[in-house]
PDB file of C-alpha atoms in Angstrom:
ATOM      1  CA  MET A   1      -0.081  -0.006  -0.036  1.00 56.00           C
ATOM      2  CA  ARG A   2       2.974   2.282   0.992  1.00 61.00           C
ATOM      3  CA  LEU A   3       4.314   1.517  -2.640  1.00 57.00           C
ATOM      4  CA  VAL A   4       1.406   2.484  -4.217  1.00 46.00           C
ATOM      5  CA  LEU A   5       0.846   6.010  -1.953  1.00 46.00           C
ATOM      6  CA  LEU A   6       4.757   6.517  -2.948  1.00 50.00           C
ATOM      7  CA  ILE A   7       4.160   5.705  -6.772  1.00 52.00           C
ATOM      8  CA  ILE A   8       0.976   8.194  -6.822  1.00 48.00           C
ATOM      9  CA  ALA A   9       3.159  10.851  -4.931  1.00 42.00           C
ATOM     10  CA  LEU A  10       5.992  10.677  -7.554  1.00 52.00           C
ATOM     11  CA  ALA A  11       3.488  10.677 -10.668  1.00 44.00           C
ATOM     12  CA  LEU A  12       1.688  13.958  -9.243  1.00 41.00           C
ATOM     13  CA  LEU A  13       4.866  15.607  -8.379  1.00 45.00           C
ATOM     14  CA  LEU A  14       6.168  14.640 -11.792  1.00 44.00           C
ATOM     15  CA  ARG A  15       2.790  15.872 -13.285  1.00 49.00           C
ATOM     16  CA  GLY A  16       3.155  19.331 -11.414  1.00 44.00           C
ATOM     17  CA  TYR A  17       6.550  19.589 -12.475  1.00 39.00           C
ATOM     18  CA  GLU A  18       5.760  19.042 -16.125  1.00 41.00           C
ATOM     19  CA  TRP A  19       2.976  22.045 -15.781  1.00 39.00           C
ATOM     20  CA  VAL A  20       5.052  24.462 -13.896  1.00 44.00           C
ATOM     21  CA  ALA A  21       8.129  23.544 -16.646  1.00 44.00           C
ATOM     22  CA  HIS A  22       6.162  24.394 -19.839  1.00 50.00           C
ATOM     23  CA  ASP A  23       3.365  26.800 -18.365  1.00 79.00           C
ATOM     24  CA  SER A  24       3.545  29.741 -20.558  1.00 74.00           C
ATOM     25  CA  ARG A  25       3.038  32.000 -17.663  1.00 76.00           C
ATOM     26  CA  MET A  26       5.931  31.312 -16.311  1.00 89.00           C
ATOM     27  CA  PRO A  27       9.000  33.859 -16.641  1.00 92.00           C
ATOM     28  CA  TRP A  28      11.307  30.892 -18.056  1.00 91.00           C
ATOM     29  CA  THR A  29       9.110  29.789 -20.682  1.00 95.00           C
ATOM     30  CA  PRO A  30      10.073  30.674 -24.244  1.00 95.00           C
ATOM     31  CA  LEU A  31       7.669  33.708 -26.060  1.00 96.00           C
ATOM     32  CA  SER A  32       4.953  32.139 -28.362  1.00 95.00           C
ATOM     33  CA  LEU A  33       2.508  33.732 -30.397  1.00 95.00           C
ATOM     34  CA  ALA A  34       0.004  31.166 -29.749  1.00 94.00           C
ATOM     35  CA  ALA A  35       0.127  31.368 -25.844  1.00 95.00           C
ATOM     36  CA  PRO A  36      -2.183  33.109 -24.155  1.00 96.00           C
ATOM     37  CA  ILE A  37      -0.734  36.755 -22.947  1.00 96.00           C
ATOM     38  CA  GLY A  38       0.612  36.070 -19.222  1.00 94.00           C
ATOM     39  CA  PRO A  39       2.287  38.611 -16.233  1.00 94.00           C
ATOM     40  CA  PHE A  40       5.744  38.126 -18.197  1.00 95.00           C
ATOM     41  CA  THR A  41       5.024  38.395 -21.553  1.00 96.00           C
ATOM     42  CA  THR A  42       5.878  41.956 -22.087  1.00 96.00           C
ATOM     43  CA  ARG A  43       9.229  41.398 -20.401  1.00 95.00           C
ATOM     44  CA  LYS A  44       9.447  38.509 -23.017  1.00 96.00           C
ATOM     45  CA  ILE A  45       8.613  41.065 -25.870  1.00 96.00           C
ATOM     46  CA  GLY A  46      11.622  43.276 -24.499  1.00 95.00           C
ATOM     47  CA  ALA A  47      14.286  40.513 -24.597  1.00 95.00           C
ATOM     48  CA  LEU A  48      13.545  40.467 -28.131  1.00 96.00           C
ATOM     49  CA  ALA A  49      15.063  44.381 -28.783  1.00 93.00           C
ATOM     50  CA  GLY A  50      18.475  42.669 -29.367  1.00 88.00           C
ATOM     51  CA  ASP A  51      17.705  39.529 -31.007  1.00 95.00           C
ATOM     52  CA  SER A  52      16.031  40.308 -34.635  1.00 95.00           C
ATOM     53  CA  PRO A  53      16.834  36.514 -35.480  1.00 96.00           C
ATOM     54  CA  ARG A  54      14.758  35.117 -32.819  1.00 97.00           C
ATOM     55  CA  CYS A  55      11.987  37.748 -33.311  1.00 97.00           C
ATOM     56  CA  HIS A  56      11.756  37.028 -37.396  1.00 97.00           C
ATOM     57  CA  GLN A  57      11.668  33.252 -36.053  1.00 97.00           C
ATOM     58  CA  LEU A  58       8.401  33.796 -33.971  1.00 97.00           C
ATOM     59  CA  LEU A  59       6.607  35.662 -36.690  1.00 96.00           C
ATOM     60  CA  GLU A  60       7.612  33.130 -39.102  1.00 95.00           C
ATOM     61  CA  GLN A  61       6.813  29.909 -36.749  1.00 94.00           C
ATOM     62  CA  ALA A  62       3.238  31.824 -36.585  1.00 92.00           C
ATOM     63  CA  SER A  63       2.828  32.218 -40.043  1.00 91.00           C
ATOM     64  CA  ILE A  64       2.759  36.123 -39.747  1.00 93.00           C
ATOM     65  CA  GLY A  65       3.770  37.735 -42.714  1.00 92.00           C
ATOM     66  CA  TYR A  66       6.481  40.393 -42.813  1.00 95.00           C
ATOM     67  CA  THR A  67       9.016  42.450 -44.663  1.00 95.00           C
ATOM     68  CA  PRO A  68      12.211  43.227 -43.086  1.00 96.00           C
ATOM     69  CA  LEU A  69      12.839  46.843 -43.112  1.00 96.00           C
ATOM     70  CA  PRO A  70      16.761  48.701 -43.790  1.00 95.00           C
ATOM     71  CA  PRO A  71      18.078  50.017 -41.023  1.00 94.00           C
ATOM     72  CA  VAL A  72      17.493  54.091 -40.354  1.00 92.00           C
ATOM     73  CA  THR A  73      19.866  56.620 -38.578  1.00 90.00           C
ATOM     74  CA  ALA A  74      18.754  60.300 -38.156  1.00 86.00           C
ATOM     75  CA  GLY A  75      20.603  61.049 -35.298  1.00 83.00           C
ATOM     76  CA  PRO A  76      21.622  59.769 -32.205  1.00 86.00           C
ATOM     77  CA  ASN A  77      18.161  59.559 -30.708  1.00 91.00           C
ATOM     78  CA  CYS A  78      15.950  58.783 -34.140  1.00 94.00           C
ATOM     79  CA  SER A  79      17.103  55.381 -35.368  1.00 92.00           C
ATOM     80  CA  TYR A  80      16.196  51.346 -35.672  1.00 94.00           C
ATOM     81  CA  ASP A  81      17.926  48.451 -36.988  1.00 92.00           C
ATOM     82  CA  ASN A  82      15.067  45.883 -36.103  1.00 95.00           C
ATOM     83  CA  GLY A  83      12.335  47.314 -38.163  1.00 96.00           C
ATOM     84  CA  VAL A  84       9.502  45.297 -40.114  1.00 97.00           C
ATOM     85  CA  THR A  85       6.252  45.888 -41.881  1.00 95.00           C
ATOM     86  CA  LEU A  86       3.463  43.141 -41.082  1.00 93.00           C
ATOM     87  CA  THR A  87       2.280  42.375 -44.711  1.00 89.00           C
ATOM     88  CA  ARG A  88      -0.916  41.170 -43.394  1.00 82.00           C
ATOM     89  CA  ASP A  89      -1.460  38.685 -46.451  1.00 77.00           C
ATOM     90  CA  GLN A  90      -2.840  35.803 -44.234  1.00 77.00           C
ATOM     91  CA  PRO A  91      -6.543  34.712 -43.971  1.00 75.00           C
ATOM     92  CA  GLN A  92      -8.326  37.262 -41.494  1.00 75.00           C
ATOM     93  CA  ALA A  93      -5.171  39.414 -40.704  1.00 86.00           C
ATOM     94  CA  ILE A  94      -5.788  42.976 -39.570  1.00 93.00           C
ATOM     95  CA  ALA A  95      -4.215  45.460 -42.047  1.00 93.00           C
ATOM     96  CA  TYR A  96      -2.755  48.791 -41.011  1.00 94.00           C
ATOM     97  CA  ARG A  97      -3.764  52.174 -42.671  1.00 94.00           C
ATOM     98  CA  PRO A  98      -1.013  53.233 -43.366  1.00 93.00           C
ATOM     99  CA  ALA A  99       1.386  50.446 -43.046  1.00 89.00           C
ATOM    100  CA  ALA A 100       3.055  50.364 -39.838  1.00 86.00           C
ATOM    101  CA  ARG A 101       6.689  50.692 -39.422  1.00 89.00           C
ATOM    102  CA  THR A 102       7.747  49.569 -36.337  1.00 96.00           C
ATOM    103  CA  SER A 103      10.480  47.554 -34.364  1.00 97.00           C
ATOM    104  CA  CYS A 104      10.020  43.920 -34.717  1.00 98.00           C
ATOM    105  CA  PRO A 105       9.138  43.310 -31.064  1.00 97.00           C
ATOM    106  CA  MET A 106       6.429  46.085 -31.713  1.00 97.00           C
ATOM    107  CA  ALA A 107       5.002  44.015 -34.563  1.00 97.00           C
ATOM    108  CA  ILE A 108       5.025  41.189 -32.103  1.00 97.00           C
ATOM    109  CA  SER A 109       3.233  42.861 -29.684  1.00 97.00           C
ATOM    110  CA  LEU A 110       0.477  44.108 -32.365  1.00 97.00           C
ATOM    111  CA  VAL A 111       0.187  40.342 -33.237  1.00 96.00           C
ATOM    112  CA  LEU A 112      -0.692  39.450 -30.081  1.00 97.00           C
ATOM    113  CA  TRP A 113      -3.045  42.397 -29.420  1.00 97.00           C
ATOM    114  CA  GLU A 114      -4.816  41.617 -32.612  1.00 95.00           C
ATOM    115  CA  LYS A 115      -5.373  37.780 -32.033  1.00 94.00           C
ATOM    116  CA  GLN A 116      -6.029  37.856 -28.268  1.00 96.00           C
ATOM    117  CA  ILE A 117      -7.781  41.292 -27.343  1.00 98.00           C
ATOM    118  CA  VAL A 118      -8.907  43.407 -30.413  1.00 98.00           C
ATOM    119  CA  ASN A 119     -11.014  40.682 -32.530  1.00 96.00           C
ATOM    120  CA  ALA A 120     -12.528  39.095 -29.130  1.00 97.00           C
ATOM    121  CA  ALA A 121     -13.478  42.358 -28.058  1.00 98.00           C
ATOM    122  CA  ALA A 122     -15.059  43.203 -31.265  1.00 98.00           C
ATOM    123  CA  ARG A 123     -17.361  40.020 -31.379  1.00 97.00           C
ATOM    124  CA  GLU A 124     -18.298  40.542 -27.687  1.00 98.00           C
ATOM    125  CA  HIS A 125     -19.801  44.132 -27.983  1.00 98.00           C
ATOM    126  CA  LEU A 126     -19.866  44.823 -31.687  1.00 98.00           C
ATOM    127  CA  GLY A 127     -20.690  41.103 -33.126  1.00 98.00           C
ATOM    128  CA  THR A 128     -18.136  41.282 -35.554  1.00 97.00           C
ATOM    129  CA  THR A 129     -14.385  41.515 -36.264  1.00 96.00           C
ATOM    130  CA  VAL A 130     -12.166  43.968 -37.283  1.00 97.00           C
ATOM    131  CA  GLU A 131     -10.685  44.588 -41.129  1.00 96.00           C
ATOM    132  CA  THR A 132      -8.501  47.432 -40.618  1.00 97.00           C
ATOM    133  CA  ILE A 133      -7.055  49.427 -37.953  1.00 97.00           C
ATOM    134  CA  THR A 134      -6.168  53.249 -38.872  1.00 98.00           C
ATOM    135  CA  THR A 135      -3.141  54.927 -37.325  1.00 97.00           C
ATOM    136  CA  PHE A 136      -1.515  58.495 -36.754  1.00 96.00           C
ATOM    137  CA  GLY A 137       1.957  56.674 -37.366  1.00 91.00           C
ATOM    138  CA  SER A 138       4.709  54.642 -35.839  1.00 94.00           C
ATOM    139  CA  TYR A 139       8.123  55.800 -36.453  1.00 94.00           C
ATOM    140  CA  SER A 140       8.561  59.290 -36.113  1.00 93.00           C
ATOM    141  CA  CYS A 141      12.025  61.334 -35.176  1.00 93.00           C
ATOM    142  CA  ARG A 142      10.147  63.310 -32.409  1.00 92.00           C
ATOM    143  CA  ARG A 143      10.090  64.351 -28.846  1.00 93.00           C
ATOM    144  CA  ILE A 144       7.355  63.244 -26.666  1.00 90.00           C
ATOM    145  CA  GLY A 145       4.625  65.831 -27.480  1.00 83.00           C
ATOM    146  CA  GLY A 146       6.339  67.127 -30.188  1.00 81.00           C
ATOM    147  CA  GLY A 147       8.081  69.635 -28.679  1.00 81.00           C
ATOM    148  CA  GLN A 148      11.735  71.127 -28.823  1.00 82.00           C
ATOM    149  CA  THR A 149      12.814  70.074 -25.600  1.00 87.00           C
ATOM    150  CA  GLY A 150      12.739  66.796 -23.416  1.00 87.00           C
ATOM    151  CA  ASN A 151      12.833  63.114 -24.017  1.00 93.00           C
ATOM    152  CA  PHE A 152      12.774  61.424 -27.489  1.00 94.00           C
ATOM    153  CA  SER A 153       9.461  59.499 -28.026  1.00 96.00           C
ATOM    154  CA  GLU A 154       9.612  55.917 -28.393  1.00 96.00           C
ATOM    155  CA  HIS A 155       8.186  56.853 -31.879  1.00 96.00           C
ATOM    156  CA  ALA A 156      11.726  58.037 -32.541  1.00 96.00           C
ATOM    157  CA  THR A 157      13.234  54.076 -32.492  1.00 96.00           C
ATOM    158  CA  ALA A 158       9.759  53.100 -34.202  1.00 96.00           C
ATOM    159  CA  ASN A 159       9.126  51.474 -30.674  1.00 97.00           C
ATOM    160  CA  ALA A 160       5.163  52.861 -30.609  1.00 97.00           C
ATOM    161  CA  ILE A 161       1.965  53.303 -32.592  1.00 98.00           C
ATOM    162  CA  ASP A 162      -0.852  55.803 -32.256  1.00 98.00           C
ATOM    163  CA  ILE A 163      -4.399  53.872 -32.757  1.00 98.00           C
ATOM    164  CA  ALA A 164      -7.078  56.245 -34.055  1.00 98.00           C
ATOM    165  CA  ALA A 165      -9.910  54.043 -35.610  1.00 98.00           C
ATOM    166  CA  PHE A 166     -11.244  50.661 -36.171  1.00 98.00           C
ATOM    167  CA  ARG A 167     -12.945  49.532 -39.392  1.00 98.00           C
ATOM    168  CA  LEU A 168     -15.019  46.746 -38.580  1.00 98.00           C
ATOM    169  CA  ALA A 169     -15.879  43.520 -41.458  1.00 96.00           C
ATOM    170  CA  ASP A 170     -19.589  44.949 -41.405  1.00 97.00           C
ATOM    171  CA  GLY A 171     -18.449  48.450 -42.966  1.00 97.00           C
ATOM    172  CA  ARG A 172     -18.971  50.491 -39.573  1.00 98.00           C
ATOM    173  CA  THR A 173     -15.759  52.574 -38.323  1.00 98.00           C
ATOM    174  CA  VAL A 174     -15.279  52.865 -34.753  1.00 98.00           C
ATOM    175  CA  SER A 175     -13.131  55.875 -33.515  1.00 98.00           C
ATOM    176  CA  VAL A 176     -11.324  56.911 -30.405  1.00 98.00           C
ATOM    177  CA  ALA A 177     -12.441  60.701 -30.967  1.00 98.00           C
ATOM    178  CA  GLY A 178     -15.702  59.840 -32.172  1.00 98.00           C
ATOM    179  CA  HIS A 179     -16.643  56.923 -29.598  1.00 98.00           C
ATOM    180  CA  TRP A 180     -14.572  57.036 -26.677  1.00 98.00           C
ATOM    181  CA  ASP A 181     -17.460  58.660 -24.225  1.00 97.00           C
ATOM    182  CA  ALA A 182     -20.772  57.231 -26.614  1.00 96.00           C
ATOM    183  CA  ASP A 183     -21.356  55.285 -23.442  1.00 94.00           C
ATOM    184  CA  ASP A 184     -22.486  52.247 -25.791  1.00 97.00           C
ATOM    185  CA  GLU A 185     -20.838  49.044 -26.987  1.00 98.00           C
ATOM    186  CA  ARG A 186     -18.659  51.008 -29.173  1.00 98.00           C
ATOM    187  CA  SER A 187     -17.152  52.883 -26.384  1.00 98.00           C
ATOM    188  CA  ARG A 188     -16.998  49.529 -24.261  1.00 98.00           C
ATOM    189  CA  PHE A 189     -15.226  47.769 -27.350  1.00 98.00           C
ATOM    190  CA  LEU A 190     -12.338  50.885 -27.015  1.00 98.00           C
ATOM    191  CA  LYS A 191     -11.887  50.436 -23.363  1.00 98.00           C
ATOM    192  CA  GLU A 192     -11.785  46.725 -23.297  1.00 98.00           C
ATOM    193  CA  VAL A 193      -9.178  46.892 -26.351  1.00 98.00           C
ATOM    194  CA  ARG A 194      -7.171  49.418 -24.210  1.00 98.00           C
ATOM    195  CA  ASP A 195      -7.514  47.472 -20.966  1.00 98.00           C
ATOM    196  CA  GLY A 196      -6.253  44.527 -22.843  1.00 98.00           C
ATOM    197  CA  ALA A 197      -3.281  46.429 -24.327  1.00 98.00           C
ATOM    198  CA  CYS A 198      -2.629  47.597 -20.596  1.00 97.00           C
ATOM    199  CA  THR A 199      -1.540  43.726 -20.120  1.00 96.00           C
ATOM    200  CA  LEU A 200       0.834  43.380 -23.105  1.00 97.00           C
ATOM    201  CA  PHE A 201       2.602  46.637 -23.974  1.00 98.00           C
ATOM    202  CA  ALA A 202       4.995  48.714 -21.641  1.00 97.00           C
ATOM    203  CA  THR A 203       2.705  51.814 -22.062  1.00 98.00           C
ATOM    204  CA  THR A 204      -0.707  52.541 -22.942  1.00 98.00           C
ATOM    205  CA  LEU A 205      -2.251  55.814 -23.477  1.00 98.00           C
ATOM    206  CA  SER A 206      -5.732  56.870 -23.937  1.00 98.00           C
ATOM    207  CA  PRO A 207      -8.070  59.864 -23.651  1.00 98.00           C
ATOM    208  CA  ASP A 208      -8.340  58.879 -19.892  1.00 97.00           C
ATOM    209  CA  TYR A 209      -4.761  60.154 -19.818  1.00 96.00           C
ATOM    210  CA  ASN A 210      -4.566  64.007 -21.069  1.00 95.00           C
ATOM    211  CA  LYS A 211      -6.554  65.567 -23.926  1.00 94.00           C
ATOM    212  CA  ALA A 212      -3.496  64.756 -26.097  1.00 93.00           C
ATOM    213  CA  HIS A 213      -4.656  61.569 -26.253  1.00 96.00           C
ATOM    214  CA  ALA A 214      -8.248  62.699 -26.847  1.00 97.00           C
ATOM    215  CA  ASP A 215      -8.258  61.006 -30.329  1.00 98.00           C
ATOM    216  CA  HIS A 216      -6.189  57.993 -30.319  1.00 98.00           C
ATOM    217  CA  LEU A 217      -4.207  55.095 -28.438  1.00 98.00           C
ATOM    218  CA  HIS A 218      -0.591  55.275 -27.858  1.00 98.00           C
ATOM    219  CA  LEU A 219       1.002  52.015 -27.346  1.00 98.00           C
ATOM    220  CA  ASP A 220       4.559  51.539 -26.860  1.00 98.00           C
ATOM    221  CA  GLN A 221       7.332  48.701 -25.667  1.00 96.00           C
ATOM    222  CA  ALA A 222       9.496  50.996 -23.865  1.00 95.00           C
ATOM    223  CA  PRO A 223      12.381  49.132 -22.073  1.00 91.00           C
ATOM    224  CA  ARG A 224      11.276  49.145 -18.325  1.00 87.00           C
ATOM    225  CA  GLY A 225      11.948  45.422 -17.850  1.00 81.00           C
ATOM    226  CA  GLY A 226       8.640  44.402 -17.590  1.00 80.00           C
ATOM    227  CA  TYR A 227       7.071  47.377 -15.672  1.00 86.00           C
ATOM    228  CA  GLN A 228       3.571  48.649 -17.286  1.00 93.00           C
ATOM    229  CA  TYR A 229       2.126  51.994 -17.418  1.00 95.00           C
ATOM    230  CA  CYS A 230      -1.768  52.447 -18.191  1.00 96.00           C
ATOM    231  CA  ARG A 231      -4.072  55.092 -18.414  1.00 95.00           C
TER     232      ARG A 231
END
């Protein structure tokens, strides 16, 4: 009887070890675009900043079409060497207008956001899916707030994107400027995609932050070691 109990205990222990060792929510498991967003996903994405081959491999393993971009150097604060454009030639992929030029880690983040947050929220609140995301741009050599002084924006390293509106599969458009405070299914959709972004991006800023963000969601992967700022 003791031997049987010992065997059962060892089996449970091994099963628990296998679960912990391979659970995508753990900090030591590799990033996968097929795994649910977890508490260490942002940190894992951040680790791709200096590893373009691994970042490209993740896109390829998930059959995500992309085009590598040539390096850009526009001064000491405005450059990137790991840029990509998502080609969105796979079925049911969300297109960006204009096409987003982002760092590869930002592209990984956008793919996860689309797949696990944006379309799920669209189906729940709007009964359809998203076909196109309208942006105010991604790479831009500028300082935070567009001023002449201060720190440079994450846009200056292709590590950010500003989301303005969502074109739905049924032809409707939901915009941050027009529907954030609509108090209906459109505003509920927008706030859910913002809240979901907060679990994934290092920085998520919305109209709840300040007037400068009244018409868009700012998403970036600032290198903070996994710390996230959400408003």
